[in-house]
Structure formats: structure tokens, C-alpha cells
Coordinates of C-alpha atoms (C1' of nucleotides) in Angstrom, one line a residue:
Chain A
X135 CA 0.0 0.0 0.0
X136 CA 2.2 2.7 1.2
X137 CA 5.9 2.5 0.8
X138 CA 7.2 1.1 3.9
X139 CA 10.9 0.9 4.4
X140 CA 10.3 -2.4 6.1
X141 CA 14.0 -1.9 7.6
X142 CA 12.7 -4.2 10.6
X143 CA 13.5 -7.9 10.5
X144 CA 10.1 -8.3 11.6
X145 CA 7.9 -7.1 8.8
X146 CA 10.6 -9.1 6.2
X147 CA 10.1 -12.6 8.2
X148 CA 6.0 -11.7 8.1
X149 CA 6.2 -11.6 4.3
X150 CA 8.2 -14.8 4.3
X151 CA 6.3 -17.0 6.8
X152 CA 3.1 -15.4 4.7
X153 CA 3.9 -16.9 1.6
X154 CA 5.6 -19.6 2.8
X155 CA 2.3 -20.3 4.4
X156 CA 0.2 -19.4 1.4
X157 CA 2.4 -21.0 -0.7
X158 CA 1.6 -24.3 1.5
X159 CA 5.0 -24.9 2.6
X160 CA 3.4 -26.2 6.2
X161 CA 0.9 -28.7 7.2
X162 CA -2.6 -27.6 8.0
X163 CA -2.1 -27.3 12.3
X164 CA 1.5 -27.3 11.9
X165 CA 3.0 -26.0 15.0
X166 CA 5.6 -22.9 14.0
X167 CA 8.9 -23.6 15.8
X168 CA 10.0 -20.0 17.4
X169 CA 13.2 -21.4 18.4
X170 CA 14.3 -23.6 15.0
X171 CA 12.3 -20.9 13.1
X172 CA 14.9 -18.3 14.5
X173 CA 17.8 -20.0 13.4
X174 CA 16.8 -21.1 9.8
X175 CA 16.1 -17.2 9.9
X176 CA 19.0 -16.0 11.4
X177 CA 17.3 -13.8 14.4
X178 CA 16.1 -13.6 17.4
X179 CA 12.2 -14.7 18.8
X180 CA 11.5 -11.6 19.0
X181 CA 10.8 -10.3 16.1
X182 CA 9.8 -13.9 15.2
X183 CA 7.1 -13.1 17.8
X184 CA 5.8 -10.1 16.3
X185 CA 5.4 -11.2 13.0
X186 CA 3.2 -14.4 14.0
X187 CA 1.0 -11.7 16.2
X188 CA 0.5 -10.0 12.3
X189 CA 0.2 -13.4 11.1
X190 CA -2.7 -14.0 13.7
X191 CA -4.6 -11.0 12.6
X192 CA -5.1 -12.0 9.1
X193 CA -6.1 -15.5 10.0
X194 CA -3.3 -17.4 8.7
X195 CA -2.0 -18.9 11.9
X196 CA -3.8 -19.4 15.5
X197 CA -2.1 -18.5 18.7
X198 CA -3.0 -20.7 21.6
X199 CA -1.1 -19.1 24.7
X200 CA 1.4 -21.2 26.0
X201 CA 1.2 -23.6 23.7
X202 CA 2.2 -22.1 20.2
X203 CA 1.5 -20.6 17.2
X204 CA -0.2 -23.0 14.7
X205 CA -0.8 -22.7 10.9
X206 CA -4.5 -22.2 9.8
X207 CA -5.9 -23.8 6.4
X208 CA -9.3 -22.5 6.4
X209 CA -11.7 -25.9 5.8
X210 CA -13.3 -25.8 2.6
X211 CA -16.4 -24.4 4.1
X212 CA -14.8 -21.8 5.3
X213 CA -12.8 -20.3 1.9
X214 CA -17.1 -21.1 0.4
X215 CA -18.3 -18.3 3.3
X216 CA -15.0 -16.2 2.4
X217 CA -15.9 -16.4 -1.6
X218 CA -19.5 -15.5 -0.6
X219 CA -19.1 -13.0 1.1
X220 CA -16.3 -11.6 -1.3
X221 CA -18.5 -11.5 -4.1
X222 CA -20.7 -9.6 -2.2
X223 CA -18.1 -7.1 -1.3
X224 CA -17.3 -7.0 -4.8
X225 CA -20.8 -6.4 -6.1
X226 CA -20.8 -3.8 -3.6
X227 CA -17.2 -2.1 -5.1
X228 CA -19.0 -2.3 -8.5
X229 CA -22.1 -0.3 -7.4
X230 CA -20.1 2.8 -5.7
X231 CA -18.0 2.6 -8.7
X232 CA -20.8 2.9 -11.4
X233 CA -22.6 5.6 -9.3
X234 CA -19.8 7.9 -9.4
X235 CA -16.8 6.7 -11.3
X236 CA -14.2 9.1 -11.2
X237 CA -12.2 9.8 -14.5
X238 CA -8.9 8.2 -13.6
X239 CA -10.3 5.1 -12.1
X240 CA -12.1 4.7 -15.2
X241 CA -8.2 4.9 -17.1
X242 CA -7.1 2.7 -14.1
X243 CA -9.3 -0.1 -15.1
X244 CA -9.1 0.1 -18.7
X245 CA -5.5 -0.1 -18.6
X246 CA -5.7 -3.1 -16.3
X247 CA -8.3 -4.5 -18.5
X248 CA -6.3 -4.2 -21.6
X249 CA -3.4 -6.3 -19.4
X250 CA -5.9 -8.7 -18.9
X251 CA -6.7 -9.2 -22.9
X252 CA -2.7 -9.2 -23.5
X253 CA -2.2 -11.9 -21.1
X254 CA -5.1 -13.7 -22.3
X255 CA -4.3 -13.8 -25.7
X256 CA -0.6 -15.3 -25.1
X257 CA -1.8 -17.2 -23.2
X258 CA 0.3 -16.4 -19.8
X259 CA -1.8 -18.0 -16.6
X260 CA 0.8 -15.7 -14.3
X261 CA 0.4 -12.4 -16.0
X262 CA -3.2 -12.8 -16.8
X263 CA -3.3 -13.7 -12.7
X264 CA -1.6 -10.2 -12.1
X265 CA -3.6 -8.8 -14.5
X266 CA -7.1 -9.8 -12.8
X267 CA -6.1 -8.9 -9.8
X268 CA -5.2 -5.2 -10.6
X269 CA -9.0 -4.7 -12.0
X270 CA -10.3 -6.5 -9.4
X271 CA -8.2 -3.7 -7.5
X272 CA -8.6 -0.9 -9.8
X273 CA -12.6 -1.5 -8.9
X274 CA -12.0 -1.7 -5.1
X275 CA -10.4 1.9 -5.6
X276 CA -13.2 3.3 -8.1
X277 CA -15.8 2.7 -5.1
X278 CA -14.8 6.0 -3.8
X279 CA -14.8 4.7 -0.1
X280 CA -11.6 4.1 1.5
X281 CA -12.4 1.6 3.8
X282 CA -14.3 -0.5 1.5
X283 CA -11.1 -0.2 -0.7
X284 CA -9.2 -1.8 1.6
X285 CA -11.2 -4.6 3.5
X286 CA -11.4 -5.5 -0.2
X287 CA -8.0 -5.7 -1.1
X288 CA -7.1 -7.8 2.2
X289 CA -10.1 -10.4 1.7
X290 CA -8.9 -10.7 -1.8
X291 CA -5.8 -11.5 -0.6
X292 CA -6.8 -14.1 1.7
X293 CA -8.3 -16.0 -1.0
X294 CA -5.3 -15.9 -3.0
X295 CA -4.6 -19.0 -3.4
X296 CA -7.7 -20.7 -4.0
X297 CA -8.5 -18.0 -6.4
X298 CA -5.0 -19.1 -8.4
X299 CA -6.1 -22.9 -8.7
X300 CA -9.4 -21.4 -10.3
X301 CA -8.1 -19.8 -12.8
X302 CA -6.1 -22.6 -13.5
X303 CA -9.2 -24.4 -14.7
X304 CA -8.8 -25.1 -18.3
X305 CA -10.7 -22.9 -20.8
X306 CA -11.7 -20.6 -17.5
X307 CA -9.6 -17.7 -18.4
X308 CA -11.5 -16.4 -21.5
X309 CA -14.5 -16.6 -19.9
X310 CA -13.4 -14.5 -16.9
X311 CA -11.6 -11.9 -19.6
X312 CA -15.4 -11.9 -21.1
X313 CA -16.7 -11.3 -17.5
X314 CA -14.6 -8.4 -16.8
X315 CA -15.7 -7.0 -20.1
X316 CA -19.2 -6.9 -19.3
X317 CA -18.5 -5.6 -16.0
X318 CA -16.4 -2.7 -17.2
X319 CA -18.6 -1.7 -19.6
X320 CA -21.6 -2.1 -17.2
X321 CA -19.3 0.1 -14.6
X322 CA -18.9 2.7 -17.6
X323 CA -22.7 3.0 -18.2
X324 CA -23.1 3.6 -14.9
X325 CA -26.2 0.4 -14.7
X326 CA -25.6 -0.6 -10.8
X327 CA -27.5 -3.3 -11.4
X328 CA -25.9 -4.7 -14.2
X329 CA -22.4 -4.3 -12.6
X330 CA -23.9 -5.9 -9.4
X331 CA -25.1 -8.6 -11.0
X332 CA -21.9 -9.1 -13.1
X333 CA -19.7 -9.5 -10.4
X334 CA -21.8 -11.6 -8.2
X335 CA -21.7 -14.0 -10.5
X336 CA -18.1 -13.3 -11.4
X337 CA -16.5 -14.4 -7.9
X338 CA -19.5 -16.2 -6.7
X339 CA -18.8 -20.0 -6.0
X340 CA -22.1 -22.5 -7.6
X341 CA -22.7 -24.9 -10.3
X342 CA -19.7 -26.4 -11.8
X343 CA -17.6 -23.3 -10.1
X344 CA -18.2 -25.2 -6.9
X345 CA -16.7 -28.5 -8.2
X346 CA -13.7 -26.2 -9.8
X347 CA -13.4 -25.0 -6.4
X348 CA -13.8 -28.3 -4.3
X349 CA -11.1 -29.8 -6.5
X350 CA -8.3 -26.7 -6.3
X351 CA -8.6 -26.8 -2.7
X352 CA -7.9 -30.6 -2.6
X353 CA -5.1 -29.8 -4.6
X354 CA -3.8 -26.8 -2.4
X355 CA -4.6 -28.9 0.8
X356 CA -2.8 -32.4 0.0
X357 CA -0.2 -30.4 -1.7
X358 CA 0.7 -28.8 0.9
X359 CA 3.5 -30.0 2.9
X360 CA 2.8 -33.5 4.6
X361 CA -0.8 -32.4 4.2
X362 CA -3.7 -31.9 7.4
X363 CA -1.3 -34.4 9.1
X364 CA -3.1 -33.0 12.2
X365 CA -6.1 -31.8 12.0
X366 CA -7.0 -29.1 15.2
X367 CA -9.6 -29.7 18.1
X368 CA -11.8 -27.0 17.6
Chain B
X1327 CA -16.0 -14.9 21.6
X1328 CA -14.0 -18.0 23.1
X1329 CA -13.8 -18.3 26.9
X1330 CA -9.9 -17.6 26.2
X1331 CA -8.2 -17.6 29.9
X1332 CA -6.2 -14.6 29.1
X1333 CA -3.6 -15.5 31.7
X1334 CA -1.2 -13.5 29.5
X1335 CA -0.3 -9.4 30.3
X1336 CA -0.6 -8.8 26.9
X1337 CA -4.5 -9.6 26.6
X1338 CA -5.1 -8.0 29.4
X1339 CA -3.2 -4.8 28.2
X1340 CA -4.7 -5.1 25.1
X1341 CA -7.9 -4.6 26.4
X1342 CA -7.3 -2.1 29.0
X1343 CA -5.6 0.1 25.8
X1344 CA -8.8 -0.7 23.5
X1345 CA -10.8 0.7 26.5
X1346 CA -8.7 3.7 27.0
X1347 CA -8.8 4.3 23.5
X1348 CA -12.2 3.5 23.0
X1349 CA -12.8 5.9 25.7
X1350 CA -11.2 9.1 24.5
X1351 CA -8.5 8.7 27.0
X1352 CA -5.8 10.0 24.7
X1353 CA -5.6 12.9 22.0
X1354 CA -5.7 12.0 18.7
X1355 CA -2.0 11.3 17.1
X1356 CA -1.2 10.9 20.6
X1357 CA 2.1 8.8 20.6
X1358 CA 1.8 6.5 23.5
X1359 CA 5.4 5.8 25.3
X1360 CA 6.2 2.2 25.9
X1361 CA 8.3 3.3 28.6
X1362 CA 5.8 4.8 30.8
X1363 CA 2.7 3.3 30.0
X1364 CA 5.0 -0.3 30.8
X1365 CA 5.7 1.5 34.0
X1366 CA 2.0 2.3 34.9
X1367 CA 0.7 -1.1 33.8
X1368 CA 3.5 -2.7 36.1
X1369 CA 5.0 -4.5 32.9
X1370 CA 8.0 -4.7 31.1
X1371 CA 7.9 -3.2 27.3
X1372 CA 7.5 -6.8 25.7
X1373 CA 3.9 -7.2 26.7
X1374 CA 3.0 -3.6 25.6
X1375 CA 4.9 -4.0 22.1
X1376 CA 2.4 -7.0 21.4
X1377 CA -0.4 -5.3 22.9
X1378 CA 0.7 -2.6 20.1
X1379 CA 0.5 -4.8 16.9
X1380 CA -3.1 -6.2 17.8
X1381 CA -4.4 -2.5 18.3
X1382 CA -2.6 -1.6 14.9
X1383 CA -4.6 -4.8 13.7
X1384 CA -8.4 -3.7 14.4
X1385 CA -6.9 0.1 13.2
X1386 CA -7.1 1.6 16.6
X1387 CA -3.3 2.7 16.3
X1388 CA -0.5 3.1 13.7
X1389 CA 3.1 2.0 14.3
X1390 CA 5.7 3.7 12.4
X1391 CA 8.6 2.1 12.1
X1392 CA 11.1 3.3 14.5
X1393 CA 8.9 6.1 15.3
X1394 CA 6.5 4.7 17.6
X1395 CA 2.8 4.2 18.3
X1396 CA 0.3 7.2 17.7
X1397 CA -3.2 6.2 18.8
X1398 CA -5.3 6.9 15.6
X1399 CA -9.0 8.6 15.5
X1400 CA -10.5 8.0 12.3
X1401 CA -11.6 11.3 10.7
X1402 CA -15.6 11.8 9.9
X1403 CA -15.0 10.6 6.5
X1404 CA -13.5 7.3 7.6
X1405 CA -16.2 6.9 9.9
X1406 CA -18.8 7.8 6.7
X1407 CA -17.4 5.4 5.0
X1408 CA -17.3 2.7 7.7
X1409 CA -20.6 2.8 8.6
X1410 CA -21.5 3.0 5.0
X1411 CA -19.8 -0.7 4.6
X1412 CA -21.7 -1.7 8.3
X1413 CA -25.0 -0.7 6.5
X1414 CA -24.1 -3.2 3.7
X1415 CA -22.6 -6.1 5.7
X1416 CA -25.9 -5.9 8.2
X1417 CA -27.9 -5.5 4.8
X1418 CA -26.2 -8.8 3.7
X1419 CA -26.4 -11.0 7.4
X1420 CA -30.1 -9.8 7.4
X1421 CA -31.0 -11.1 3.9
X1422 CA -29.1 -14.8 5.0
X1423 CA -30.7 -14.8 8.2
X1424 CA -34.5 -14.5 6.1
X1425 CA -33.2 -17.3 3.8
X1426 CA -32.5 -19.4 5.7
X1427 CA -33.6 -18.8 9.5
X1428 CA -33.5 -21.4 11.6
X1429 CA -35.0 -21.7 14.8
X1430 CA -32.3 -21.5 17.7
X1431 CA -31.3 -18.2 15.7
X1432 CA -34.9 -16.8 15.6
X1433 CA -35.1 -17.4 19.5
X1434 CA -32.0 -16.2 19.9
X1435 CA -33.0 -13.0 18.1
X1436 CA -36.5 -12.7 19.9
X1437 CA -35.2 -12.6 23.3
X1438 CA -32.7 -9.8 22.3
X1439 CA -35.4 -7.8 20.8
X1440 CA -37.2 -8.5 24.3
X1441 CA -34.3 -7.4 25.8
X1442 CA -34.7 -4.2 23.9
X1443 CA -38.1 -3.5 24.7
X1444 CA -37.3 -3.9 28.7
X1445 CA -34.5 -1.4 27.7
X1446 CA -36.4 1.0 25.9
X1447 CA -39.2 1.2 28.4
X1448 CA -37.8 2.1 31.6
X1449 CA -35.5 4.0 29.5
X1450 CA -31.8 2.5 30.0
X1451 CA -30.1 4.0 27.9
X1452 CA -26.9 2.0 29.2
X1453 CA -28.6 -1.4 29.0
X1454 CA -30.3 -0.8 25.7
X1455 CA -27.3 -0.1 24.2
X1456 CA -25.9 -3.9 25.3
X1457 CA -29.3 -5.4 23.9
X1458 CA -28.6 -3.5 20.8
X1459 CA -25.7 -4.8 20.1
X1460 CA -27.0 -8.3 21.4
X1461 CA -30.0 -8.0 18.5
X1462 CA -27.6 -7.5 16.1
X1463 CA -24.8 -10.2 16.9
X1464 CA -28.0 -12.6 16.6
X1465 CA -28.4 -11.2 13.2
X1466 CA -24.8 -12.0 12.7
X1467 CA -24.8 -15.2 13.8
X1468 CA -28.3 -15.7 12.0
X1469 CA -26.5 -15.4 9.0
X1470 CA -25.6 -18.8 9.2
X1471 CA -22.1 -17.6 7.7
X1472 CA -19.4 -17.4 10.8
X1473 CA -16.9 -16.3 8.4
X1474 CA -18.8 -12.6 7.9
X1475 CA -20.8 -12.7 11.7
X1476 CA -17.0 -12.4 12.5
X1477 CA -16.6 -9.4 10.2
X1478 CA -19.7 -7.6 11.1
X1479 CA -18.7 -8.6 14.8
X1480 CA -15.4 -6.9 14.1
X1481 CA -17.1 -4.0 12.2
X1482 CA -19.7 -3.2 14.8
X1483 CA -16.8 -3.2 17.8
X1484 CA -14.5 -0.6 15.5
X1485 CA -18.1 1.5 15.5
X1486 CA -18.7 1.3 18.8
X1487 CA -17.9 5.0 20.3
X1488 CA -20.2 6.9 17.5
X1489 CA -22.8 4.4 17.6
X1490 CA -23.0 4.9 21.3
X1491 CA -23.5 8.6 20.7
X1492 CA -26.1 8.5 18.5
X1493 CA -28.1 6.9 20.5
X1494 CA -28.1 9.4 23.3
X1495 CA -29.7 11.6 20.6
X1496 CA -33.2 12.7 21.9
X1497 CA -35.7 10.0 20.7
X1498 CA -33.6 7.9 18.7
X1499 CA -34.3 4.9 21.0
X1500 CA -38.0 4.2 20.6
X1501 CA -37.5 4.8 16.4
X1502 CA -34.4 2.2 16.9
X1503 CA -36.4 -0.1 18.7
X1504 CA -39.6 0.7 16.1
X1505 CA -37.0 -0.2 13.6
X1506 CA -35.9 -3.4 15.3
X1507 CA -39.4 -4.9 15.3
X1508 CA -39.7 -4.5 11.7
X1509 CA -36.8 -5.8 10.5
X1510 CA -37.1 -9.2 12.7
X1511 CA -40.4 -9.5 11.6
X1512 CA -38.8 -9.2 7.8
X1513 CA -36.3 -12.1 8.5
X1514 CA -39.0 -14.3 10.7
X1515 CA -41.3 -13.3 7.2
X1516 CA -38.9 -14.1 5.1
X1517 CA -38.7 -10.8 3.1
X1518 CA -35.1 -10.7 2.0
X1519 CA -36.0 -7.4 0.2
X1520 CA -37.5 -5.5 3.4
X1521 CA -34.8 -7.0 5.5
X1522 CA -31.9 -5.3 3.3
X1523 CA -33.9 -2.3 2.9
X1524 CA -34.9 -2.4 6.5
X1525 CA -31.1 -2.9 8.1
X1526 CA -29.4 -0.5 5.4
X1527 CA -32.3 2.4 6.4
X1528 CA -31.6 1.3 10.5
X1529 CA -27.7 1.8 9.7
X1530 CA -26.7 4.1 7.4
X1531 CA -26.0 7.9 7.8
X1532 CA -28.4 9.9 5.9
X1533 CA -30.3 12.5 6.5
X1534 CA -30.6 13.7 10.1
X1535 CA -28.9 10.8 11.1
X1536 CA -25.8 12.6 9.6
X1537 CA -26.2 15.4 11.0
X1538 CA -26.3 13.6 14.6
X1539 CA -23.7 11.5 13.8
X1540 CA -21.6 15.3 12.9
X1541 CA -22.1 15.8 16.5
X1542 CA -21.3 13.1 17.8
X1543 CA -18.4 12.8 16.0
X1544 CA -17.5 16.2 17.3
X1545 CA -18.5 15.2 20.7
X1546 CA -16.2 11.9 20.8
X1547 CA -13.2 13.8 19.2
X1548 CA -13.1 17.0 21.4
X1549 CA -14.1 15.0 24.4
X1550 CA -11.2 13.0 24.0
X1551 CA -7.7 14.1 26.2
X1552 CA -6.5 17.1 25.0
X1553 CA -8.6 16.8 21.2
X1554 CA -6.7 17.2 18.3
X1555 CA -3.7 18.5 19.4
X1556 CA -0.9 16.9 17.3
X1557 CA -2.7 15.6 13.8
X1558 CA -0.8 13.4 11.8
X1559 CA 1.1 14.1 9.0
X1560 CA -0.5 11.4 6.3
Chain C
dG170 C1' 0.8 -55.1 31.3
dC171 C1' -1.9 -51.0 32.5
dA172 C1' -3.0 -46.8 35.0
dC173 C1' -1.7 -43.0 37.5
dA174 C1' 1.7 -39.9 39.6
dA175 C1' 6.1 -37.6 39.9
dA176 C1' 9.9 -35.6 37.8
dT177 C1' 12.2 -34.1 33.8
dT178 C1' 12.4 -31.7 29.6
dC179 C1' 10.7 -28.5 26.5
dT180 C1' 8.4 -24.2 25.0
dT181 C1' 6.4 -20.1 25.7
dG182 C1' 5.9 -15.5 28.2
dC183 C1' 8.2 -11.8 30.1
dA184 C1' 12.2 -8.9 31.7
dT185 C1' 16.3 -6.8 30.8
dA186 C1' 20.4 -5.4 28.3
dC187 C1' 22.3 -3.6 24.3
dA188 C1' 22.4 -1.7 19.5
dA189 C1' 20.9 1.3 16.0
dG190 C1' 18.0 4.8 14.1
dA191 C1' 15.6 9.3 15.2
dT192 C1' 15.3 13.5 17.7
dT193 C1' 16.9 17.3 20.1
dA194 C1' 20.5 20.3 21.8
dT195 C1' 24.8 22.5 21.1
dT196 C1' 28.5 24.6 18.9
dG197 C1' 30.6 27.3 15.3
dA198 C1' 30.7 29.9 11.0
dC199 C1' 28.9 33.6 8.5
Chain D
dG166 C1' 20.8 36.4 14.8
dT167 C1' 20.4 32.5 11.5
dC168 C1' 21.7 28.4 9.6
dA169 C1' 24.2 24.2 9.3
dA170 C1' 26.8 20.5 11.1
dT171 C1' 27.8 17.7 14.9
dA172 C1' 27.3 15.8 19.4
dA173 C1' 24.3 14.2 23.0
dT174 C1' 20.0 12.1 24.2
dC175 C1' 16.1 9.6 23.6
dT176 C1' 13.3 5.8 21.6
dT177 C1' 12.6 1.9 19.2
dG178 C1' 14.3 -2.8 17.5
dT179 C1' 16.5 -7.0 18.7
dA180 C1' 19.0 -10.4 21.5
dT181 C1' 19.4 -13.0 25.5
dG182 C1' 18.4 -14.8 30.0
dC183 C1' 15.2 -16.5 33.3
dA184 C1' 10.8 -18.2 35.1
dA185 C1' 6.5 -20.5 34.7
dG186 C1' 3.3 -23.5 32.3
dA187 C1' 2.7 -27.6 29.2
dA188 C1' 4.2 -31.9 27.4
dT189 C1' 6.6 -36.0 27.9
dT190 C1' 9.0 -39.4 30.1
dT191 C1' 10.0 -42.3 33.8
dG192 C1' 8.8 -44.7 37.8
dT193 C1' 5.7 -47.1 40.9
dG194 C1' 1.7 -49.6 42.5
dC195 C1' -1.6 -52.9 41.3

DNA sequence: GCACAAATTCTTGCATACAAGATTATTGAC
DNA sequence: GTCAATAATCTTGTATGCAAGAATTTGTGC
């Protein structure tokens, strides 16, 4: 977001444990070592510490006082209420956006909708991936609201890497390209409903986008290192 | 939400901070000193630090790096914008809840709203305020999606100082409560339509309600420690 | 061989010491 | 007197040590 010199050891090892974790380098309830994760990182606790507190906040890992810090997959129902409830945010982005869409959020998003036909036309899974989420973004920022903007962005980052196995879906990336075509140009003509619709259905997760779903997160959960080796109590 | 023993300092000075803050008991920008809040609080600076990066987690402060921790005030168009989003995300629990009610969460819902009335009547304005937020929790939880009752949980906590003064304004409780009735109604009915309409209306700031929530924006902020003494630089 | 209790070991939570960056005060040139 | 450069001070960031709670192992009784 900002620039942040991120000079502290701290904020670098967040960034690493959070793609390690997102990247599923741990097992599902994997403890997180302070003491062997400290070496292999070449510090102290401390700022070990403070990074899994951030890590905690955005639901990546659990902290159970006195007994550790433990990596969180969300269960398959829960990345179903995260995509519901992102679509809805979405739809919600798309509305504020077509009711007063600002000139240079309307450059932002056709410039990140051109990426997205580039990519698409190649085609290049990774940059088209970059590409979809700087509209997606570009959208978050047209809704005028700040704070919508950027519960948004962090929700659409949580789902990052169930989104990534969806796209992965053979002959799914034209059809989102199409999507995003309808959605700008319903954004453009300013029809709320339209756009509202559109994006609902864009992010939603039903018919054969729930199977799509079911089988990337298989994937992302037994690929995962070891895999839900152990499961938590809760 | 757990029963979470909180045997550690750092919950507990978590908490104690959050109410301070919550509270007005610092200016806005205000940097608070590890040193001697440690020293009120009995601790040593480790606890405090911690207690640091969850407040910067719900937004309640900003750390700059090697600068310190400034306690944060949103301005009134954060807050706009906030309960713009609340208005939304109670819009969207409300229209769940009428799909798909089912009957622990409707009882759960009519004995807050009992609560309410009991509230309303005598008038408390204290204890109405605690069934308020109890009525809409239910709604949350009505939802039957934990994943956003977590959000609007989180939501409704960060807007807990302005709500509080708008409901001090003269009358605002019996319209509230009016407002309560109709909306359970909508969700026991079934009336996903009314209930969005219904919850958006109860929430958002429009009309006088902005003009109320003006002053008691003003209220909170100049009640606050010293007000806005220092204002930060961003 | 099993169950339970005690002791040992391990891990986290917290305090403290030290290092490095940021801020303020001081000195000197003009 | 003003400005800039430098030194002193203060504050945060990190490392390390110690204490207390949790987990594990060992030992004992049956």
C-alpha cells in the first residue's frame, strides 16, 4: 500500500512466513517452531514473535497461549463463506463505482483491462493472474470509499490461493476476460445493477464453479506440505 | 467470543488500551510511550509491544517504524465510510438470516429484541445499548455464515464510540427499537427485500442521522484528552 | 501389562540489556 | 541572529536470560 521501508526484520520474516504459508509450505495445524524458526532465519524470537501476532490477525495462523502458534488452512467451508461474502463485497465495489466513477479510475481499469486481454491472448496463466487482480483492484479503488477499498483488497488476498487454482481451470480464463468485459462496460454505463449482478456471478462460487473450487482446494490442501497431518480440536 | 483464559499481560493490556482508547482517553495522534505506560501497567515493554501490533490490527493505532505508536482517531469521513460498509454487511447478514432462519437463531433474536423493549421502556439507555448490540450479533450469527458474523462482529466493535452517541440523541431509542421490530419481523417473514432495505435504512447515515452522527463525531473527538492536538502528517 | 503420579524436559511469556536509528540540543561559521 | 553541522540524548528494535506453564518421560503400585 504505502511505501514502507520495512528496515525491521520483523515485517521481512511476516512476508516470508506469509507466503511460505500461502504458498503451503506447512501442514494444515503445523506447529511454528519460534526457536528452530529463528535459526533457519537468522534472528532472534522476537521479532519472530511479532510477526506471528500479524500473522494471527489475518487468520493465517492461531495463537493458543502457551502452547504455540499454529498454521491455519481454512476448511473448505470456510474459503465457500470467504468467496460468498467476497463476491458480495465485490458487487458492492462495482455499485459505488458505477454511481460515481471518477475519471482516472475509469483509465485505471481500462489499462488493467487491456493487461488482462494481453495476457489472455498469449496465453500467460501468471500475468493474466496479475492482471485480474489489478482490475479487481482498480474497482476496489473506483468505489470512492476508502475503507471499503481496503477490506477488499485484504479479503482478496486471503483467498489468494484458492483464487490461483481457479483460474487454472482449463478454458476458465477467456470466460473471466469476457466477464470483466461486461462488468467494465456495465461500470462505464453507470447500470448498478448490471455491474452488481456481473460481479456476483463473477467471484460467486455454484454450479460447476463449486466442483472447480472443491477440486483446487484438494489440490492446495494435499499439496501442501505432509498435508492436514493434524487436524485441530476446535 | 472463546472463553480464552487470558492469563497473559498482553490480553489484558490489550484490552485495558482498547478501552482507553475506545474511551477518548488519549488525543488523537497521541504517541503512547512504551516506557511509561510499561511503567503504569507494572509490565516490562515486551507485553506492551504486542499489545501494540493487535491494536494496529483492528486500526485503533499506527506504528511507524522506529517512530512509535500514535493512537489513531479515524476522521468523519472514515467513519462515513465505515458505517456505509456496516449498513451493507448488516444488509447482507439480514438477507441470509430470512433465507435461511432457523429456529435456535430466531429465538436467539426474539429474546434480544425482548431485551430491547425492557431497555427501551424504563429508559436504560446503558442497558439498551448492550441489547442493541446483542440484536444484532444474533443477526450475525443468523446469518448462518461465521466467516462474515466475524466481520460484522469486528465492524460493529471498531463503531462502537459513535454508535453509542447516536443513540443518546433525543428519541432515537423508541424509532431504533420501532425499527428493530420491523426488521425481525422481515427475516421471521422471510422478506429478504424489506430485511436489506430495512437494516441498510436502521444503519446508514443519511439525512438527520448525519447530521447527529456530525455531532457526535465532534462530541467523541473533542471530548477526547487534549482533542486534536498533534494531527498526523498522512 | 496397565494406570496413574512424579519428575524431567521443552516451550512459551516476560524482563532486561544492548544496539541502531531518530530527535533534540549545542556549537561554530557567517 | 540565522543556519548548518555535529554531538548528546532519547526511543525503538533486537538479542538473550530466566521463570512458569505444558508436554513428555519415567517410575511405581496394582
Amino acid at each position: 500500500m504505502q511505501d514502507r521501508s520495512d528496515s525491521r526484520r520483523t515485517d521481512r520474516i511476516r512476508e516470508a512466513l506469509e507466503e511460505m504459508i500461502v504458498e503451503g509450505r506447512f501442514a494444515d495445524g503445523e506447529r511454528l517452531d519460534e526457536v528452530s524458526l529463528s535459526k533457519s532465519f537468522g534472528v532472534s524470537r522476537t521479532p519472530l514473535r511479532e510477526a506471528f501476532q500479524a500473522l494471527a490477525s489475518s487468520g493465517l495462523v492461531e495463537i493458543r497461549a502457551r502452547r504455540g502458534t499454529f498454521v491455519r488452512f481454512p476448511s473448505l467451508e470456510d474459503v465457500v463463506e470467504m468467496f460468498d461474502v467476497m463476491a458480495e463485497i465485490e458487487a458492492l465495489c462495482g455499485r459505488y463505482a458505477a454511481r460515481r466513477l471518477a475519471q482516472a479510475d475509469r483509465l485505471a481499469m481500462g489499462d488493467a483491462l487491456r493487461a488482462c486481454e494481453d495476457a489472455a491472448s498469449i496465453p500467460d496463466v501468471e500475468a493474466y493472474y496479475r492482471a485480474n487482480h489489478d482490475f479487481h483492484a482498480a474497482i476496489y479503488r473506483a468505489s470512492g470509499n476508502r475503507f471499503l477499498a481496503n477490506e477488499a483488497e485484504r479479503l482478496h488476498r486471503r483467498l489468494k490461493p484458492f483464487r490461483r487454482l481457479q483460474l487454472r481451470v482449463r478454458g476458465r480464463i477467456p470466460e473471466s476476460l469476457a466477464e470483466h468485459t461486461r462488468i467494465f462496460e456495465a461500470i462505464v454505463g453507470g447500470d448498478e445493477a448490471a455491474v452488481s449482478c456481473e460481479l456476483r456471478r463473477h467471484i460467486a462460487v455454484q454450479g460447476d464453479g463449486f466442483a472447480d473450487l472443491v477440486a483446487g482446494y484438494r489440490a492446495a490442501v494435499t499439496g501442501a506440505k505432509g498435508a492436514a497431518r493434524a487436524r485441530r480440536p476446535a
